[in-house]
Amino acid sequence: AERMAWFNDLADRWKLGATKELLEADSPFQLYTCMDLYTRGLWDQIPLQIDGTCNGLQHLTALFRDETAGPYVNLSGGTDRPADIYAEVAGRVAERLVQLRGQPWADRLQASIRIDRKLLKKPVMVLPYGGTRGTIDEAVLEGILAQQPDGRYWTEGRTMVFADVWADWLMGNYQAFTTRALKDHPLLHLDAKRLGGLIYECISEVLPKPMAAMQTFRDIARKVGNRTLEWDTGFRTDGRDSLWVTQAKPKSKRSKINLMGFHLPGSVRGLQVRLGSDEIDPVAHTTGIVANFIHSLDAQHLARTMDWFVRHGGRSFGAIHDCFVTRASEMGLLKHCVRASFAKQYDHDPLANAVRLYDAKGHKAMAFGSWYELARLAGVEFPADGAWHPYNVLNSEWCFS
């Protein structure tokens, strides 16, 4: 209802010439095109999208039927407003920073940055796609730098000028670097890492099973070593073979090649090239297993959704990972297919699908009936299933919205 009221208000102001809204839009050309089509009655030519709520975490939550994490990623119905996992983690981080008041690094950050969902979005979002502590630290630093004011403002004559706000923002915190770029400040890098650690702890509190599951996958990957890993996603249609995924990144090494300039014979340029090999990289198994497994779940959900959408008469379809696009006249069908295919996918346990290992020469060394068998070989266990039921998504307005 709030979104409809917002759009109706925008449409009324647009007819009067909504210049301010156009200038302030994140994507001005997109807004102009949308409103132009709408006001000319061509609204069904506007591509509309629905997107999963931190979809990687949705898959991990559904995989272990986690009733604790489910509401945070909108996998449980019955709410009139969408849950926001990024805002939830941001709130917990802000509370922890208040508790740490008196510690210099916490005081510096509290005086210099905003702990909000925008800052927390990327650190939380990258986790199910192979995010590590280092990845979180990088995302936190990037988010802090994005908050740096650039000093731009419009004068009454509609002229953009720059104000000298840099020193004011840093005063009392990182002012020693006012003559250099903030990204080079070693103290800020250290504080960002401390904040990254705090964020990691808060995410683990909100999403204990997904975090534990990611560690189990990494432990399994270490056991796989230099063998090729394959798994069945479980999706089949029209009697075809199921969709299998192969993880086998080869080792590579860097080599430097010196090139003599043709037009400038006295100059030498160095070129770094990466040379591959036939040997599987065991480190790549560990760093890539979570992301690749999540992407395989994405692929199954996409394939099933598109299959059902077309079978039921859908004609306009687009997708980028967990973002699904169609026209307004077909959105009702797409919303149903997205939810029904997600529920069907997790009505069967994807970890019960077959897994295969191949030795370094490509011969099938071992076949497993499920991921659970492979986990036992690695000496680890997956988290136990919770009480969440896959068909809860059928009643969730916000799981893809």
GROMACS .gro file of C-alpha atoms in nm:
model
  401
    1ALA     CA    1   0.000   0.000   0.000
    2GLU     CA    2   0.283   0.241   0.082
    3ARG     CA    3   0.455   0.167  -0.249
    4MET     CA    4   0.132   0.230  -0.441
    5ALA     CA    5   0.076   0.557  -0.256
    6TRP     CA    6   0.434   0.663  -0.330
    7PHE     CA    7   0.397   0.589  -0.701
    8ASN     CA    8   0.058   0.760  -0.731
    9ASP     CA    9   0.205   1.070  -0.568
   10LEU     CA   10   0.502   1.060  -0.806
   11ALA     CA   11   0.270   1.022  -1.106
   12ASP     CA   12   0.070   1.328  -0.998
   13ARG     CA   13   0.385   1.537  -0.956
   14TRP     CA   14   0.526   1.406  -1.284
   15LYS     CA   15   0.236   1.552  -1.476
   16LEU     CA   16   0.332   1.891  -1.329
   17GLY     CA   17   0.698   1.848  -1.429
   18ALA     CA   18   0.884   1.658  -1.155
   19THR     CA   19   1.230   1.798  -1.233
   20LYS     CA   20   1.354   1.759  -0.875
   21GLU     CA   21   1.269   1.386  -0.866
   22LEU     CA   22   1.447   1.330  -1.198
   23LEU     CA   23   1.764   1.506  -1.083
   24GLU     CA   24   1.774   1.314  -0.754
   25ALA     CA   25   1.701   0.970  -0.903
   26ASP     CA   26   1.971   0.704  -0.891
   27SER     CA   27   1.896   0.619  -1.255
   28PRO     CA   28   1.745   0.930  -1.419
   29PHE     CA   29   1.709   0.781  -1.769
   30GLN     CA   30   1.538   0.472  -1.628
   31LEU     CA   31   1.294   0.687  -1.430
   32TYR     CA   32   1.221   0.908  -1.731
   33THR     CA   33   1.158   0.608  -1.959
   34CYS     CA   34   0.932   0.441  -1.703
   35MET     CA   35   0.721   0.749  -1.641
   36ASP     CA   36   0.705   0.834  -2.011
   37LEU     CA   37   0.566   0.489  -2.096
   38TYR     CA   38   0.324   0.504  -1.802
   39THR     CA   39   0.183   0.846  -1.885
   40ARG     CA   40   0.134   0.740  -2.251
   41GLY     CA   41  -0.064   0.434  -2.143
   42LEU     CA   42   0.211   0.191  -2.244
   43TRP     CA   43   0.263   0.064  -1.891
   44ASP     CA   44   0.280  -0.303  -2.000
   45GLN     CA   45   0.600  -0.228  -2.190
   46ILE     CA   46   0.781  -0.143  -1.865
   47PRO     CA   47   1.004  -0.435  -1.750
   48LEU     CA   48   0.931  -0.508  -1.385
   49GLN     CA   49   1.155  -0.707  -1.155
   50ILE     CA   50   1.125  -0.909  -0.838
   51ASP     CA   51   1.433  -0.992  -0.638
   52GLY     CA   52   1.516  -1.238  -0.361
   53THR     CA   53   1.599  -1.113  -0.013
   54CYS     CA   54   1.974  -1.180   0.009
   55ASN     CA   55   1.909  -1.488  -0.201
   56GLY     CA   56   2.228  -1.675  -0.109
   57LEU     CA   57   2.121  -1.670   0.256
   58GLN     CA   58   1.769  -1.768   0.152
   59HIS     CA   59   1.908  -2.085  -0.006
   60LEU     CA   60   2.123  -2.169   0.297
   61THR     CA   61   1.830  -2.101   0.530
   62ALA     CA   62   1.594  -2.321   0.327
   63LEU     CA   63   1.860  -2.592   0.292
   64PHE     CA   64   1.856  -2.651   0.668
   65ARG     CA   65   1.497  -2.536   0.730
   66ASP     CA   66   1.617  -2.275   0.977
   67GLU     CA   67   1.313  -2.126   1.147
   68THR     CA   68   1.535  -1.869   1.324
   69ALA     CA   69   1.687  -1.722   1.009
   70GLY     CA   70   1.374  -1.767   0.793
   71PRO     CA   71   1.192  -1.450   0.903
   72TYR     CA   72   1.503  -1.236   0.849
   73VAL     CA   73   1.520  -1.330   0.479
   74ASN     CA   74   1.140  -1.326   0.425
   75LEU     CA   75   1.092  -1.702   0.391
   76SER     CA   76   0.807  -1.699   0.642
   77GLY     CA   77   0.469  -1.547   0.560
   78GLY     CA   78   0.221  -1.352   0.767
   79THR     CA   79   0.398  -1.014   0.788
   80ASP     CA   80   0.266  -0.689   0.642
   81ARG     CA   81   0.615  -0.542   0.597
   82PRO     CA   82   0.932  -0.696   0.451
   83ALA     CA   83   1.204  -0.803   0.690
   84ASP     CA   84   1.547  -0.650   0.637
   85ILE     CA   85   1.845  -0.869   0.726
   86TYR     CA   86   2.087  -0.583   0.657
   87ALA     CA   87   1.906  -0.346   0.893
   88GLU     CA   88   1.884  -0.620   1.158
   89VAL     CA   89   2.260  -0.677   1.153
   90ALA     CA   90   2.324  -0.301   1.141
   91GLY     CA   91   2.114  -0.255   1.455
   92ARG     CA   92   2.309  -0.521   1.642
   93VAL     CA   93   2.643  -0.377   1.533
   94ALA     CA   94   2.536  -0.029   1.645
   95GLU     CA   95   2.436  -0.165   1.986
   96ARG     CA   96   2.770  -0.342   2.025
   97LEU     CA   97   2.960  -0.026   1.936
   98VAL     CA   98   2.771   0.163   2.205
   99GLN     CA   99   2.875  -0.106   2.454
  100LEU     CA  100   3.236  -0.061   2.342
  101ARG     CA  101   3.227   0.313   2.405
  102GLY     CA  102   3.555   0.421   2.561
  103GLN     CA  103   3.769   0.208   2.333
  104PRO     CA  104   3.949   0.447   2.094
  105TRP     CA  105   3.874   0.255   1.772
  106ALA     CA  106   3.503   0.228   1.852
  107ASP     CA  107   3.483   0.597   1.944
  108ARG     CA  108   3.659   0.698   1.621
  109LEU     CA  109   3.417   0.498   1.408
  110GLN     CA  110   3.109   0.617   1.595
  111ALA     CA  111   3.218   0.978   1.544
  112SER     CA  112   3.298   0.931   1.175
  113ILE     CA  113   3.057   0.687   1.008
  114ARG     CA  114   2.694   0.579   0.996
  115ILE     CA  115   2.613   0.221   1.092
  116ASP     CA  116   2.317   0.164   0.859
  117ARG     CA  117   2.182  -0.100   0.620
  118LYS     CA  118   2.371   0.052   0.327
  119LEU     CA  119   2.704  -0.003   0.503
  120LEU     CA  120   2.608  -0.358   0.608
  121LYS     CA  121   2.451  -0.472   0.281
  122LYS     CA  122   2.764  -0.584   0.099
  123PRO     CA  123   2.938  -0.749   0.399
  124VAL     CA  124   2.625  -0.959   0.463
  125MET     CA  125   2.546  -1.024   0.096
  126VAL     CA  126   2.892  -1.159   0.003
  127LEU     CA  127   2.897  -1.426   0.275
  128PRO     CA  128   2.710  -1.704   0.093
  129TYR     CA  129   2.911  -1.639  -0.222
  130GLY     CA  130   3.245  -1.733  -0.076
  131GLY     CA  131   3.281  -1.432   0.152
  132THR     CA  132   3.558  -1.463   0.410
  133ARG     CA  133   3.669  -1.240   0.695
  134GLY     CA  134   3.902  -1.068   0.450
  135THR     CA  135   3.617  -1.010   0.204
  136ILE     CA  136   3.405  -0.860   0.481
  137ASP     CA  137   3.689  -0.628   0.586
  138GLU     CA  138   3.727  -0.506   0.227
  139ALA     CA  139   3.352  -0.448   0.194
  140VAL     CA  140   3.345  -0.255   0.523
  141LEU     CA  141   3.631  -0.028   0.414
  142GLU     CA  142   3.461   0.029   0.079
  143GLY     CA  143   3.136   0.120   0.256
  144ILE     CA  144   3.311   0.362   0.491
  145LEU     CA  145   3.484   0.537   0.202
  146ALA     CA  146   3.150   0.563   0.018
  147GLN     CA  147   3.017   0.769   0.311
  148GLN     CA  148   3.294   1.026   0.265
  149PRO     CA  149   3.126   1.358   0.177
  150ASP     CA  150   3.228   1.504  -0.157
  151GLY     CA  151   3.112   1.855  -0.074
  152ARG     CA  152   2.889   1.905  -0.380
  153TYR     CA  153   2.584   2.127  -0.353
  154TRP     CA  154   2.365   2.335  -0.581
  155THR     CA  155   2.356   2.714  -0.553
  156GLU     CA  156   2.036   2.908  -0.615
  157GLY     CA  157   2.163   2.975  -0.965
  158ARG     CA  158   2.172   2.597  -1.024
  159THR     CA  159   2.551   2.594  -1.031
  160MET     CA  160   2.728   2.300  -0.870
  161VAL     CA  161   3.014   2.399  -0.639
  162PHE     CA  162   3.235   2.209  -0.397
  163ALA     CA  163   3.261   2.294  -0.029
  164ASP     CA  164   3.564   2.217   0.184
  165VAL     CA  165   3.400   1.963   0.417
  166TRP     CA  166   3.684   1.709   0.412
  167ALA     CA  167   3.871   1.846   0.712
  168ASP     CA  168   3.551   1.896   0.913
  169TRP     CA  169   3.447   1.533   0.867
  170LEU     CA  170   3.786   1.405   0.979
  171MET     CA  171   3.834   1.643   1.272
  172GLY     CA  172   3.920   1.450   1.587
  173ASN     CA  173   3.935   1.116   1.407
  174TYR     CA  174   4.166   1.075   1.107
  175GLN     CA  175   4.265   1.439   1.055
  176ALA     CA  176   4.637   1.356   1.023
  177PHE     CA  177   4.563   1.249   0.665
  178THR     CA  178   4.376   1.557   0.545
  179THR     CA  179   4.636   1.608   0.274
  180ARG     CA  180   4.612   1.249   0.146
  181ALA     CA  181   4.337   1.013   0.037
  182LEU     CA  182   4.146   0.858   0.326
  183LYS     CA  183   4.178   0.513   0.169
  184ASP     CA  184   4.554   0.529   0.243
  185HIS     CA  185   4.508   0.592   0.614
  186PRO     CA  186   4.657   0.292   0.804
  187LEU     CA  187   4.453   0.364   1.118
  188LEU     CA  188   4.128   0.356   0.921
  189HIS     CA  189   4.227   0.021   0.769
  190LEU     CA  190   4.286  -0.116   1.118
  191ASP     CA  191   3.957   0.020   1.249
  192ALA     CA  192   3.772  -0.123   0.947
  193LYS     CA  193   3.913  -0.468   1.024
  194ARG     CA  194   3.799  -0.440   1.385
  195LEU     CA  195   3.454  -0.339   1.266
  196GLY     CA  196   3.459  -0.629   1.019
  197GLY     CA  197   3.521  -0.870   1.305
  198LEU     CA  198   3.232  -0.721   1.501
  199ILE     CA  199   3.004  -0.752   1.196
  200TYR     CA  200   3.106  -1.116   1.151
  201GLU     CA  201   3.013  -1.191   1.513
  202CYS     CA  202   2.672  -1.022   1.475
  203ILE     CA  203   2.597  -1.210   1.152
  204SER     CA  204   2.680  -1.538   1.330
  205GLU     CA  205   2.430  -1.448   1.604
  206VAL     CA  206   2.151  -1.378   1.354
  207LEU     CA  207   2.229  -1.668   1.115
  208PRO     CA  208   2.395  -1.947   1.315
  209LYS     CA  209   2.298  -2.241   1.090
  210PRO     CA  210   2.394  -2.081   0.756
  211MET     CA  211   2.728  -1.977   0.904
  212ALA     CA  212   2.792  -2.327   1.042
  213ALA     CA  213   2.688  -2.484   0.710
  214MET     CA  214   2.936  -2.273   0.515
  215GLN     CA  215   3.215  -2.395   0.739
  216THR     CA  216   3.106  -2.757   0.684
  217PHE     CA  217   3.122  -2.711   0.306
  218ARG     CA  218   3.473  -2.567   0.335
  219ASP     CA  219   3.584  -2.860   0.554
  220ILE     CA  220   3.451  -3.103   0.292
  221ALA     CA  221   3.636  -2.916   0.017
  222ARG     CA  222   3.964  -2.949   0.205
  223LYS     CA  223   3.913  -3.325   0.218
  224VAL     CA  224   3.847  -3.337  -0.158
  225GLY     CA  225   4.201  -3.212  -0.218
  226ASN     CA  226   4.316  -3.221  -0.582
  227ARG     CA  227   4.026  -3.430  -0.710
  228THR     CA  228   3.744  -3.309  -0.933
  229LEU     CA  229   3.415  -3.259  -0.748
  230GLU     CA  230   3.074  -3.303  -0.916
  231TRP     CA  231   2.723  -3.291  -0.776
  232ASP     CA  232   2.368  -3.341  -0.896
  233THR     CA  233   2.138  -3.040  -0.852
  234GLY     CA  234   1.831  -3.264  -0.871
  235PHE     CA  235   1.649  -3.071  -1.145
  236ARG     CA  236   1.503  -3.276  -1.430
  237THR     CA  237   1.246  -3.195  -1.696
  238ASP     CA  238   1.089  -3.393  -1.982
  239GLY     CA  239   1.279  -3.707  -1.890
  240ARG     CA  240   1.617  -3.546  -1.947
  241ASP     CA  241   1.923  -3.613  -1.737
  242SER     CA  242   1.958  -3.400  -1.427
  243LEU     CA  243   2.173  -3.089  -1.416
  244TRP     CA  244   2.522  -3.172  -1.286
  245VAL     CA  245   2.778  -2.916  -1.170
  246THR     CA  246   3.154  -2.966  -1.189
  247GLN     CA  247   3.408  -2.788  -0.970
  248ALA     CA  248   3.764  -2.837  -1.094
  249LYS     CA  249   3.968  -2.518  -1.104
  250PRO     CA  250   4.321  -2.591  -1.231
  251LYS     CA  251   4.636  -2.464  -1.067
  252SER     CA  252   4.805  -2.171  -1.235
  253LYS     CA  253   5.118  -1.968  -1.194
  254ARG     CA  254   5.216  -1.617  -1.293
  255SER     CA  255   5.492  -1.554  -1.538
  256LYS     CA  256   5.645  -1.220  -1.635
  257ILE     CA  257   5.723  -1.146  -1.998
  258ASN     CA  258   5.936  -0.844  -2.088
  259LEU     CA  259   5.840  -0.673  -2.414
  260MET     CA  260   6.062  -0.434  -2.605
  261GLY     CA  261   5.869  -0.135  -2.737
  262PHE     CA  262   5.840  -0.122  -3.118
  263HIS     CA  263   5.785   0.251  -3.153
  264LEU     CA  264   6.017   0.327  -2.859
  265PRO     CA  265   6.300   0.074  -2.892
  266GLY     CA  266   6.468   0.183  -2.572
  267SER     CA  267   6.162   0.110  -2.351
  268VAL     CA  268   6.078  -0.221  -2.188
  269ARG     CA  269   5.732  -0.318  -2.066
  270GLY     CA  270   5.656  -0.606  -1.832
  271LEU     CA  271   5.347  -0.821  -1.891
  272GLN     CA  272   5.208  -1.061  -1.630
  273VAL     CA  273   5.044  -1.372  -1.772
  274ARG     CA  274   4.875  -1.658  -1.590
  275LEU     CA  275   4.958  -2.008  -1.712
  276GLY     CA  276   4.720  -2.296  -1.637
  277SER     CA  277   4.790  -2.663  -1.580
  278ASP     CA  278   4.610  -2.998  -1.566
  279GLU     CA  279   4.644  -3.021  -1.188
  280ILE     CA  280   4.341  -2.931  -0.972
  281ASP     CA  281   4.398  -2.655  -0.717
  282PRO     CA  282   4.285  -2.780  -0.370
  283VAL     CA  283   4.283  -2.425  -0.232
  284ALA     CA  284   4.032  -2.321  -0.500
  285HIS     CA  285   3.802  -2.602  -0.379
  286THR     CA  286   3.793  -2.447  -0.033
  287THR     CA  287   3.747  -2.087  -0.142
  288GLY     CA  288   3.493  -2.166  -0.413
  289ILE     CA  289   3.276  -2.445  -0.274
  290VAL     CA  290   3.015  -2.232  -0.096
  291ALA     CA  291   2.970  -1.988  -0.383
  292ASN     CA  292   2.953  -2.263  -0.645
  293PHE     CA  293   2.706  -2.472  -0.446
  294ILE     CA  294   2.482  -2.168  -0.391
  295HIS     CA  295   2.503  -2.082  -0.761
  296SER     CA  296   2.400  -2.438  -0.846
  297LEU     CA  297   2.092  -2.392  -0.627
  298ASP     CA  298   2.031  -2.061  -0.806
  299ALA     CA  299   2.057  -2.242  -1.139
  300GLN     CA  300   1.807  -2.507  -1.037
  301HIS     CA  301   1.559  -2.247  -0.911
  302LEU     CA  302   1.598  -2.040  -1.229
  303ALA     CA  303   1.554  -2.344  -1.456
  304ARG     CA  304   1.247  -2.467  -1.271
  305THR     CA  305   1.090  -2.120  -1.255
  306MET     CA  306   1.140  -2.055  -1.626
  307ASP     CA  307   1.011  -2.403  -1.715
  308TRP     CA  308   0.691  -2.359  -1.514
  309PHE     CA  309   0.640  -2.000  -1.632
  310VAL     CA  310   0.653  -2.102  -2.000
  311ARG     CA  311   0.439  -2.413  -1.943
  312HIS     CA  312   0.165  -2.194  -1.794
  313GLY     CA  313   0.158  -1.950  -2.085
  314GLY     CA  314   0.420  -1.695  -1.981
  315ARG     CA  315   0.587  -1.518  -2.273
  316SER     CA  316   0.808  -1.236  -2.139
  317PHE     CA  317   1.087  -1.349  -1.909
  318GLY     CA  318   1.431  -1.228  -1.807
  319ALA     CA  319   1.664  -1.314  -1.522
  320ILE     CA  320   1.995  -1.226  -1.361
  321HIS     CA  321   2.067  -1.479  -1.083
  322ASP     CA  322   1.780  -1.425  -0.837
  323CYS     CA  323   1.632  -1.122  -1.015
  324PHE     CA  324   1.333  -1.216  -1.234
  325VAL     CA  325   1.184  -0.979  -1.490
  326THR     CA  326   0.855  -0.969  -1.680
  327ARG     CA  327   0.572  -0.735  -1.775
  328ALA     CA  328   0.297  -0.618  -1.540
  329SER     CA  329   0.035  -0.834  -1.713
  330GLU     CA  330   0.241  -1.148  -1.643
  331MET     CA  331   0.382  -1.061  -1.301
  332GLY     CA  332   0.109  -1.247  -1.113
  333LEU     CA  333   0.202  -1.571  -1.292
  334LEU     CA  334   0.574  -1.514  -1.241
  335LYS     CA  335   0.534  -1.446  -0.868
  336HIS     CA  336   0.347  -1.773  -0.829
  337CYS     CA  337   0.604  -1.972  -1.032
  338VAL     CA  338   0.898  -1.827  -0.838
  339ARG     CA  339   0.746  -1.927  -0.504
  340ALA     CA  340   0.613  -2.265  -0.613
  341SER     CA  341   0.945  -2.366  -0.770
  342PHE     CA  342   1.137  -2.259  -0.458
  343ALA     CA  343   0.903  -2.462  -0.236
  344LYS     CA  344   0.929  -2.766  -0.465
  345GLN     CA  345   1.309  -2.738  -0.471
  346TYR     CA  346   1.335  -2.764  -0.093
  347ASP     CA  347   1.054  -3.011  -0.045
  348HIS     CA  348   1.333  -3.248  -0.148
  349ASP     CA  349   1.665  -3.214   0.035
  350PRO     CA  350   1.932  -3.101  -0.219
  351LEU     CA  351   2.200  -3.251   0.007
  352ALA     CA  352   2.047  -3.594  -0.055
  353ASN     CA  353   2.152  -3.577  -0.421
  354ALA     CA  354   2.447  -3.773  -0.558
  355VAL     CA  355   2.808  -3.652  -0.545
  356ARG     CA  356   3.108  -3.781  -0.741
  357LEU     CA  357   3.485  -3.747  -0.708
  358TYR     CA  358   3.734  -3.802  -0.989
  359ASP     CA  359   4.105  -3.859  -0.940
  360ALA     CA  360   4.377  -3.645  -1.098
  361LYS     CA  361   4.362  -3.849  -1.421
  362GLY     CA  362   3.988  -3.802  -1.460
  363HIS     CA  363   3.888  -4.151  -1.350
  364LYS     CA  364   3.587  -4.179  -1.118
  365ALA     CA  365   3.745  -4.257  -0.783
  366MET     CA  366   3.441  -4.246  -0.554
  367ALA     CA  367   3.065  -4.205  -0.586
  368PHE     CA  368   2.845  -4.094  -0.298
  369GLY     CA  369   2.472  -4.120  -0.262
  370SER     CA  370   2.454  -3.783  -0.087
  371TRP     CA  371   2.652  -3.495   0.055
  372TYR     CA  372   2.599  -3.647   0.398
  373GLU     CA  373   2.814  -3.946   0.300
  374LEU     CA  374   3.089  -3.715   0.178
  375ALA     CA  375   3.066  -3.513   0.500
  376ARG     CA  376   3.112  -3.829   0.708
  377LEU     CA  377   3.424  -3.910   0.505
  378ALA     CA  378   3.554  -3.562   0.588
  379GLY     CA  379   3.472  -3.612   0.956
  380VAL     CA  380   3.221  -3.324   0.975
  381GLU     CA  381   2.845  -3.282   1.001
  382PHE     CA  382   2.590  -3.044   0.856
  383PRO     CA  383   2.360  -2.853   1.095
  384ALA     CA  384   2.040  -3.038   1.189
  385ASP     CA  385   1.718  -2.939   1.012
  386GLY     CA  386   1.491  -2.691   1.185
  387ALA     CA  387   1.114  -2.650   1.191
  388TRP     CA  388   1.074  -2.418   0.890
  389HIS     CA  389   0.865  -2.571   0.609
  390PRO     CA  390   0.934  -2.500   0.238
  391TYR     CA  391   0.571  -2.427   0.158
  392ASN     CA  392   0.580  -2.127   0.393
  393VAL     CA  393   0.712  -1.927   0.097
  394LEU     CA  394   0.377  -1.962  -0.080
  395ASN     CA  395   0.231  -1.726   0.183
  396SER     CA  396   0.527  -1.488   0.190
  397GLU     CA  397   0.459  -1.162   0.009
  398TRP     CA  398   0.816  -1.046   0.046
  399CYS     CA  399   1.047  -1.344  -0.028
  400PHE     CA  400   1.074  -1.221  -0.390
  401SER     CA  401   0.954  -0.865  -0.420
   0.00000   0.00000   0.00000
